[in-house]
Amino acid sequence: MSSMLPPSSASPSYYSREQVSAHSSENDCWMICHGLVYDVTTYLNEHPGGVNLMMKNAGKDCTSDFEAMFHSPKARNILKKYLIGELLPEKNQLLGSMQRRSHLTNNNNQIKNSLLSPFYSPSTSSSSKPVEVNPYNKQPRVQTFKEPQLAQNITSSSTPKSVMSKSMFMDYKVMLVQNITSDTKVFTMKLPSLSEFLPLKPGQHIQVAFSDKDSENNLLVRKYTPTSVENRGFFELTIKLYNHGKMSQKLSKIKIGDTISARGPFGLDDLSERILNCYQIFMICIGSGITPMYQIIKHVAKEIEEKTPMKLRHMTLLYGNKTMQDIILEQNLTTVSKEVTTQEFTFEIFHKVSREPQDYLNTFSTENVHYEAGRMDEDYLNKHTNDSQADHNSCLFFICGTDEFVQQTKHLLSKNGHPQQNIIAF
Ligand SMILES: Cc1cc2nc3c(=O)[nH]c(=O)nc-3n(C[C@H](O)[C@H](O)[C@H](O)COP(=O)(O)OP(=O)(O)OC[C@H]3O[C@@H](n4cnc5c(N)ncnc54)[C@H](O)[C@@H]3O)c2cc1C
Ligand code: HEM
């Protein structure tokens, strides 16, 4: 391990080249890549290109060496795990830091990796404007406001107590806005500290607010489920925008550098234990109802990667959309399914697509990912949920969608004898 702990929220997340150069040994190795600072100490011995090449760059800027070799999207994702801060810009270099971050994605894999990436080329965002520059000698600015009114431009001079509060809305700077389907955007927001996570358990959500004179208490509030899990320094919201939706209209105008107010987390108690201790999970959702499911899927994937002992053997996602274009997070889901499926564990995805012909859908199906034409009706749900080898007590069901969809699905599952306490609706 590095001799120096990652910076706490009280220490700066910005380092000078001199500070980085002090960490140049095998026991304590930092590197700069595209203006960001990484503590790669624990990765040195795992590096497929060897320790020696890494050590040549210890305490230095490895950008040109890193780019001179082919480094895959996987390598760029690995790198993100070790992010500890940003390089203090030298004089006359106060450009938006977003511009230095596109190395963490691979052009051919932009959509595929985008949701895994906090740092994405701004060219895909709704705005090409450079981001506002942070005052690099301070903590990132956090504006707060108390209900019922949004406070205007209150700048916190002290370090925030927490990265998010349940009682008070805090402002988060938008680092990135990506269109992932014709009506769905991913908003990536910076946390006040690069070293901290959003304290979110699987299935929990946050509230987003905008001041709005037509809403109760002049505040428009909606719930959203972050799709990023345990990422240091940022969080992501995946939001389907409706033409006439009140919040949708506000969010459709958001661009890089703006702020979004949020508080939380709220919702269900920690489901982690229940998830890992059942035999099979069924996730049944439509449209943007995928967001809590994705959170659960990522949670399970992480536990599998960490070899956490678990009884869970099967994960089944039944996901309904109108067209192929509407499927949110499709690539990400397919990737996770491939990654986690082994002889001991399966993750199968069943896409139900109501407005595409079956022969077209057949071209997409693979071993674990199936595409079927039609609506998610009773027969379809019965076929999949009654198939399980497991007894009813060891299956957990998660449902998310419109109220009508949730009620109908709950009713059907109860009718089929599944205990109420095993049916969880978001
Ligand atoms: C716990 C929880 C978590 C949520 N997480 C997410 C999330 O991660 N991502 C996300 O995109 N949404 C999520 N939602 C839904 C979100 O809170 C809003 O309801 C949604 O963004 C619409 O808000 P709006 O103000 O734009 O629309 P509104 O002004 O509230 O509604 C206007 C019109 O939009 C349409 N509409 C609104 N919601 C739906 C819907 N669900 N299905 C079909 N049509 C609809 C209808 O035509 C409606 O009449 C979540 C909801 C809950 C309860
Ligand atoms: C700083 C963090 C780094 C990470 C996380 C990283 C990660 C990786 C990964 C995952 C691979 C396997 C191939 C791939 O998936 O792309 C790889 C290969 C390689 N890396 Fe790095 N790398 C880093 C830095 C460097 C640096 C500074 C160099 C210096 C030249 C370097 C040189 C190489 C070489 C030569 C290979 C090819 C190995 C082979 O195929 O034999 N890497 N790296």
mmCIF file with all atom_site columns, N, CA and C in Angstrom, residues 12-53:
data_model
loop_
_atom_site.group_PDB
_atom_site.id
_atom_site.type_symbol
_atom_site.label_atom_id
_atom_site.label_alt_id
_atom_site.label_comp_id
_atom_site.label_asym_id
_atom_site.label_entity_id
_atom_site.label_seq_id
_atom_site.pdbx_PDB_ins_code
_atom_site.Cartn_x
_atom_site.Cartn_y
_atom_site.Cartn_z
_atom_site.occupancy
_atom_site.B_iso_or_equiv
_atom_site.pdbx_formal_charge
_atom_site.auth_seq_id
_atom_site.auth_comp_id
_atom_site.auth_asym_id
_atom_site.auth_atom_id
_atom_site.pdbx_PDB_model_num
ATOM 1   N N  . PRO A 1 12 ? -6.417 18.704 0.181   1.00 0.00 ? 12 PRO A N  1
ATOM 2   C CA . PRO A 1 12 ? -6.675 19.145 -1.187  1.00 0.00 ? 12 PRO A CA 1
ATOM 3   C C  . PRO A 1 12 ? -6.694 17.986 -2.168  1.00 0.00 ? 12 PRO A C  1
ATOM 4   N N  . SER A 1 13 ? -7.483 18.094 -3.189  1.00 0.00 ? 13 SER A N  1
ATOM 5   C CA . SER A 1 13 ? -7.515 17.069 -4.220  1.00 0.00 ? 13 SER A CA 1
ATOM 6   C C  . SER A 1 13 ? -6.683 17.512 -5.412  1.00 0.00 ? 13 SER A C  1
ATOM 7   N N  . TYR A 1 14 ? -5.893 18.552 -5.221  1.00 0.00 ? 14 TYR A N  1
ATOM 8   C CA . TYR A 1 14 ? -5.081 19.092 -6.304  1.00 0.00 ? 14 TYR A CA 1
ATOM 9   C C  . TYR A 1 14 ? -3.617 19.038 -5.896  1.00 0.00 ? 14 TYR A C  1
ATOM 10  N N  . TYR A 1 15 ? -2.776 18.558 -6.795  1.00 0.00 ? 15 TYR A N  1
ATOM 11  C CA . TYR A 1 15 ? -1.369 18.364 -6.456  1.00 0.00 ? 15 TYR A CA 1
ATOM 12  C C  . TYR A 1 15 ? -0.484 19.037 -7.489  1.00 0.00 ? 15 TYR A C  1
ATOM 13  N N  . SER A 1 16 ? 0.630  19.529 -6.999  1.00 0.00 ? 16 SER A N  1
ATOM 14  C CA . SER A 1 16 ? 1.614  20.106 -7.921  1.00 0.00 ? 16 SER A CA 1
ATOM 15  C C  . SER A 1 16 ? 2.490  18.964 -8.450  1.00 0.00 ? 16 SER A C  1
ATOM 16  N N  . ARG A 1 17 ? 3.242  19.234 -9.514  1.00 0.00 ? 17 ARG A N  1
ATOM 17  C CA . ARG A 1 17 ? 4.165  18.212 -10.046 1.00 0.00 ? 17 ARG A CA 1
ATOM 18  C C  . ARG A 1 17 ? 5.182  17.816 -8.977  1.00 0.00 ? 17 ARG A C  1
ATOM 19  N N  . GLU A 1 18 ? 5.597  18.806 -8.181  1.00 0.00 ? 18 GLU A N  1
ATOM 20  C CA . GLU A 1 18 ? 6.589  18.529 -7.124  1.00 0.00 ? 18 GLU A CA 1
ATOM 21  C C  . GLU A 1 18 ? 6.005  17.550 -6.113  1.00 0.00 ? 18 GLU A C  1
ATOM 22  N N  . GLN A 1 19 ? 4.769  17.774 -5.729  1.00 0.00 ? 19 GLN A N  1
ATOM 23  C CA . GLN A 1 19 ? 4.136  16.863 -4.759  1.00 0.00 ? 19 GLN A CA 1
ATOM 24  C C  . GLN A 1 19 ? 4.066  15.446 -5.329  1.00 0.00 ? 19 GLN A C  1
ATOM 25  N N  . VAL A 1 20 ? 3.707  15.345 -6.590  1.00 0.00 ? 20 VAL A N  1
ATOM 26  C CA . VAL A 1 20 ? 3.590  14.011 -7.202  1.00 0.00 ? 20 VAL A CA 1
ATOM 27  C C  . VAL A 1 20 ? 4.973  13.345 -7.240  1.00 0.00 ? 20 VAL A C  1
ATOM 28  N N  . SER A 1 21 ? 5.995  14.132 -7.546  1.00 0.00 ? 21 SER A N  1
ATOM 29  C CA . SER A 1 21 ? 7.336  13.535 -7.703  1.00 0.00 ? 21 SER A CA 1
ATOM 30  C C  . SER A 1 21 ? 7.861  12.938 -6.397  1.00 0.00 ? 21 SER A C  1
ATOM 31  N N  . ALA A 1 22 ? 7.259  13.333 -5.277  1.00 0.00 ? 22 ALA A N  1
ATOM 32  C CA . ALA A 1 22 ? 7.695  12.761 -3.997  1.00 0.00 ? 22 ALA A CA 1
ATOM 33  C C  . ALA A 1 22 ? 7.226  11.307 -3.834  1.00 0.00 ? 22 ALA A C  1
ATOM 34  N N  . HIS A 1 23 ? 6.369  10.863 -4.722  1.00 0.00 ? 23 HIS A N  1
ATOM 35  C CA . HIS A 1 23 ? 5.831  9.490  -4.611  1.00 0.00 ? 23 HIS A CA 1
ATOM 36  C C  . HIS A 1 23 ? 6.363  8.668  -5.785  1.00 0.00 ? 23 HIS A C  1
ATOM 37  N N  . SER A 1 24 ? 7.624  8.270  -5.686  1.00 0.00 ? 24 SER A N  1
ATOM 38  C CA . SER A 1 24 ? 8.239  7.645  -6.855  1.00 0.00 ? 24 SER A CA 1
ATOM 39  C C  . SER A 1 24 ? 8.916  6.314  -6.537  1.00 0.00 ? 24 SER A C  1
ATOM 40  N N  . SER A 1 25 ? 8.446  5.648  -5.482  1.00 0.00 ? 25 SER A N  1
ATOM 41  C CA . SER A 1 25 ? 9.052  4.350  -5.161  1.00 0.00 ? 25 SER A CA 1
ATOM 42  C C  . SER A 1 25 ? 8.033  3.231  -5.368  1.00 0.00 ? 25 SER A C  1
ATOM 43  N N  . GLU A 1 26 ? 8.509  1.994  -5.309  1.00 0.00 ? 26 GLU A N  1
ATOM 44  C CA . GLU A 1 26 ? 7.591  0.866  -5.504  1.00 0.00 ? 26 GLU A CA 1
ATOM 45  C C  . GLU A 1 26 ? 6.574  0.755  -4.377  1.00 0.00 ? 26 GLU A C  1
ATOM 46  N N  . ASN A 1 27 ? 6.914  1.355  -3.228  1.00 0.00 ? 27 ASN A N  1
ATOM 47  C CA . ASN A 1 27 ? 5.966  1.317  -2.101  1.00 0.00 ? 27 ASN A CA 1
ATOM 48  C C  . ASN A 1 27 ? 5.020  2.499  -2.093  1.00 0.00 ? 27 ASN A C  1
ATOM 49  N N  . ASP A 1 28 ? 5.273  3.427  -2.941  1.00 0.00 ? 28 ASP A N  1
ATOM 50  C CA . ASP A 1 28 ? 4.471  4.648  -2.928  1.00 0.00 ? 28 ASP A CA 1
ATOM 51  C C  . ASP A 1 28 ? 4.629  5.326  -4.294  1.00 0.00 ? 28 ASP A C  1
ATOM 52  N N  . CYS A 1 29 ? 3.742  4.952  -5.214  1.00 0.00 ? 29 CYS A N  1
ATOM 53  C CA . CYS A 1 29 ? 3.965  5.369  -6.597  1.00 0.00 ? 29 CYS A CA 1
ATOM 54  C C  . CYS A 1 29 ? 2.762  6.129  -7.175  1.00 0.00 ? 29 CYS A C  1
ATOM 55  N N  . TRP A 1 30 ? 2.980  7.401  -7.455  1.00 0.00 ? 30 TRP A N  1
ATOM 56  C CA . TRP A 1 30 ? 1.937  8.219  -8.084  1.00 0.00 ? 30 TRP A CA 1
ATOM 57  C C  . TRP A 1 30 ? 2.354  8.544  -9.515  1.00 0.00 ? 30 TRP A C  1
ATOM 58  N N  . MET A 1 31 ? 1.351  8.803  -10.358 1.00 0.00 ? 31 MET A N  1
ATOM 59  C CA . MET A 1 31 ? 1.626  9.216  -11.738 1.00 0.00 ? 31 MET A CA 1
ATOM 60  C C  . MET A 1 31 ? 0.601  10.237 -12.181 1.00 0.00 ? 31 MET A C  1
ATOM 61  N N  . ILE A 1 32 ? 1.015  11.047 -13.131 1.00 0.00 ? 32 ILE A N  1
ATOM 62  C CA . ILE A 1 32 ? 0.069  12.001 -13.724 1.00 0.00 ? 32 ILE A CA 1
ATOM 63  C C  . ILE A 1 32 ? -0.283 11.472 -15.112 1.00 0.00 ? 32 ILE A C  1
ATOM 64  N N  . CYS A 1 33 ? -1.531 11.474 -15.438 1.00 0.00 ? 33 CYS A N  1
ATOM 65  C CA . CYS A 1 33 ? -1.915 11.100 -16.799 1.00 0.00 ? 33 CYS A CA 1
ATOM 66  C C  . CYS A 1 33 ? -2.997 12.075 -17.241 1.00 0.00 ? 33 CYS A C  1
ATOM 67  N N  . HIS A 1 34 ? -2.737 12.793 -18.308 1.00 0.00 ? 34 HIS A N  1
ATOM 68  C CA . HIS A 1 34 ? -3.689 13.782 -18.831 1.00 0.00 ? 34 HIS A CA 1
ATOM 69  C C  . HIS A 1 34 ? -4.201 14.731 -17.743 1.00 0.00 ? 34 HIS A C  1
ATOM 70  N N  . GLY A 1 35 ? -3.295 15.178 -16.916 1.00 0.00 ? 35 GLY A N  1
ATOM 71  C CA . GLY A 1 35 ? -3.667 16.204 -15.935 1.00 0.00 ? 35 GLY A CA 1
ATOM 72  C C  . GLY A 1 35 ? -4.332 15.674 -14.676 1.00 0.00 ? 35 GLY A C  1
ATOM 73  N N  . LEU A 1 36 ? -4.525 14.341 -14.590 1.00 0.00 ? 36 LEU A N  1
ATOM 74  C CA . LEU A 1 36 ? -5.102 13.772 -13.371 1.00 0.00 ? 36 LEU A CA 1
ATOM 75  C C  . LEU A 1 36 ? -4.025 12.973 -12.635 1.00 0.00 ? 36 LEU A C  1
ATOM 76  N N  . VAL A 1 37 ? -4.193 12.882 -11.332 1.00 0.00 ? 37 VAL A N  1
ATOM 77  C CA . VAL A 1 37 ? -3.159 12.241 -10.514 1.00 0.00 ? 37 VAL A CA 1
ATOM 78  C C  . VAL A 1 37 ? -3.661 10.880 -10.011 1.00 0.00 ? 37 VAL A C  1
ATOM 79  N N  . TYR A 1 38 ? -2.819 9.852  -10.153 1.00 0.00 ? 38 TYR A N  1
ATOM 80  C CA . TYR A 1 38 ? -3.196 8.489  -9.774  1.00 0.00 ? 38 TYR A CA 1
ATOM 81  C C  . TYR A 1 38 ? -2.179 7.928  -8.780  1.00 0.00 ? 38 TYR A C  1
ATOM 82  N N  . ASP A 1 39 ? -2.716 7.201  -7.797  1.00 0.00 ? 39 ASP A N  1
ATOM 83  C CA . ASP A 1 39 ? -1.839 6.441  -6.904  1.00 0.00 ? 39 ASP A CA 1
ATOM 84  C C  . ASP A 1 39 ? -1.904 4.987  -7.388  1.00 0.00 ? 39 ASP A C  1
ATOM 85  N N  . VAL A 1 40 ? -0.881 4.567  -8.126  1.00 0.00 ? 40 VAL A N  1
ATOM 86  C CA . VAL A 1 40 ? -0.911 3.240  -8.754  1.00 0.00 ? 40 VAL A CA 1
ATOM 87  C C  . VAL A 1 40 ? -0.070 2.204  -7.994  1.00 0.00 ? 40 VAL A C  1
ATOM 88  N N  . THR A 1 41 ? 0.273  2.535  -6.738  1.00 0.00 ? 41 THR A N  1
ATOM 89  C CA . THR A 1 41 ? 1.156  1.648  -5.965  1.00 0.00 ? 41 THR A CA 1
ATOM 90  C C  . THR A 1 41 ? 0.686  0.193  -5.996  1.00 0.00 ? 41 THR A C  1
ATOM 91  N N  . THR A 1 42 ? -0.586 -0.004 -5.702  1.00 0.00 ? 42 THR A N  1
ATOM 92  C CA . THR A 1 42 ? -1.057 -1.384 -5.576  1.00 0.00 ? 42 THR A CA 1
ATOM 93  C C  . THR A 1 42 ? -1.238 -2.057 -6.952  1.00 0.00 ? 42 THR A C  1
ATOM 94  N N  . TYR A 1 43 ? -1.119 -1.271 -8.031  1.00 0.00 ? 43 TYR A N  1
ATOM 95  C CA . TYR A 1 43 ? -1.300 -1.861 -9.359  1.00 0.00 ? 43 TYR A CA 1
ATOM 96  C C  . TYR A 1 43 ? 0.029  -2.275 -10.002 1.00 0.00 ? 43 TYR A C  1
ATOM 97  N N  . LEU A 1 44 ? 1.124  -1.782 -9.451  1.00 0.00 ? 44 LEU A N  1
ATOM 98  C CA . LEU A 1 44 ? 2.427  -1.989 -10.115 1.00 0.00 ? 44 LEU A CA 1
ATOM 99  C C  . LEU A 1 44 ? 2.665  -3.447 -10.498 1.00 0.00 ? 44 LEU A C  1
ATOM 100 N N  . ASN A 1 45 ? 2.460  -4.343 -9.533  1.00 0.00 ? 45 ASN A N  1
ATOM 101 C CA . ASN A 1 45 ? 2.757  -5.764 -9.793  1.00 0.00 ? 45 ASN A CA 1
ATOM 102 C C  . ASN A 1 45 ? 1.720  -6.452 -10.652 1.00 0.00 ? 45 ASN A C  1
ATOM 103 N N  . GLU A 1 46 ? 0.596  -5.791 -10.847 1.00 0.00 ? 46 GLU A N  1
ATOM 104 C CA . GLU A 1 46 ? -0.441 -6.400 -11.699 1.00 0.00 ? 46 GLU A CA 1
ATOM 105 C C  . GLU A 1 46 ? -0.332 -5.931 -13.145 1.00 0.00 ? 46 GLU A C  1
ATOM 106 N N  . HIS A 1 47 ? 0.477  -4.897 -13.374 1.00 0.00 ? 47 HIS A N  1
ATOM 107 C CA . HIS A 1 47 ? 0.503  -4.291 -14.707 1.00 0.00 ? 47 HIS A CA 1
ATOM 108 C C  . HIS A 1 47 ? 0.983  -5.286 -15.771 1.00 0.00 ? 47 HIS A C  1
ATOM 109 N N  . PRO A 1 48 ? 0.153  -5.576 -16.793 1.00 0.00 ? 48 PRO A N  1
ATOM 110 C CA . PRO A 1 48 ? 0.564  -6.563 -17.803 1.00 0.00 ? 48 PRO A CA 1
ATOM 111 C C  . PRO A 1 48 ? 1.827  -6.159 -18.557 1.00 0.00 ? 48 PRO A C  1
ATOM 112 N N  . GLY A 1 49 ? 2.107  -4.870 -18.600 1.00 0.00 ? 49 GLY A N  1
ATOM 113 C CA . GLY A 1 49 ? 3.324  -4.404 -19.278 1.00 0.00 ? 49 GLY A CA 1
ATOM 114 C C  . GLY A 1 49 ? 4.545  -4.417 -18.369 1.00 0.00 ? 49 GLY A C  1
ATOM 115 N N  . GLY A 1 50 ? 4.380  -4.895 -17.147 1.00 0.00 ? 50 GLY A N  1
ATOM 116 C CA . GLY A 1 50 ? 5.518  -5.032 -16.227 1.00 0.00 ? 50 GLY A CA 1
ATOM 117 C C  . GLY A 1 50 ? 5.719  -3.844 -15.302 1.00 0.00 ? 50 GLY A C  1
ATOM 118 N N  . VAL A 1 51 ? 6.440  -4.120 -14.219 1.00 0.00 ? 51 VAL A N  1
ATOM 119 C CA . VAL A 1 51 ? 6.702  -3.080 -13.212 1.00 0.00 ? 51 VAL A CA 1
ATOM 120 C C  . VAL A 1 51 ? 7.711  -2.062 -13.748 1.00 0.00 ? 51 VAL A C  1
ATOM 121 N N  . ASN A 1 52 ? 8.678  -2.537 -14.524 1.00 0.00 ? 52 ASN A N  1
ATOM 122 C CA . ASN A 1 52 ? 9.764  -1.644 -14.931 1.00 0.00 ? 52 ASN A CA 1
ATOM 123 C C  . ASN A 1 52 ? 9.274  -0.434 -15.717 1.00 0.00 ? 52 ASN A C  1
ATOM 124 N N  . LEU A 1 53 ? 8.386  -0.718 -16.677 1.00 0.00 ? 53 LEU A N  1
ATOM 125 C CA . LEU A 1 53 ? 7.865  0.402  -17.479 1.00 0.00 ? 53 LEU A CA 1
ATOM 126 C C  . LEU A 1 53 ? 7.091  1.387  -16.610 1.00 0.00 ? 53 LEU A C  1
#
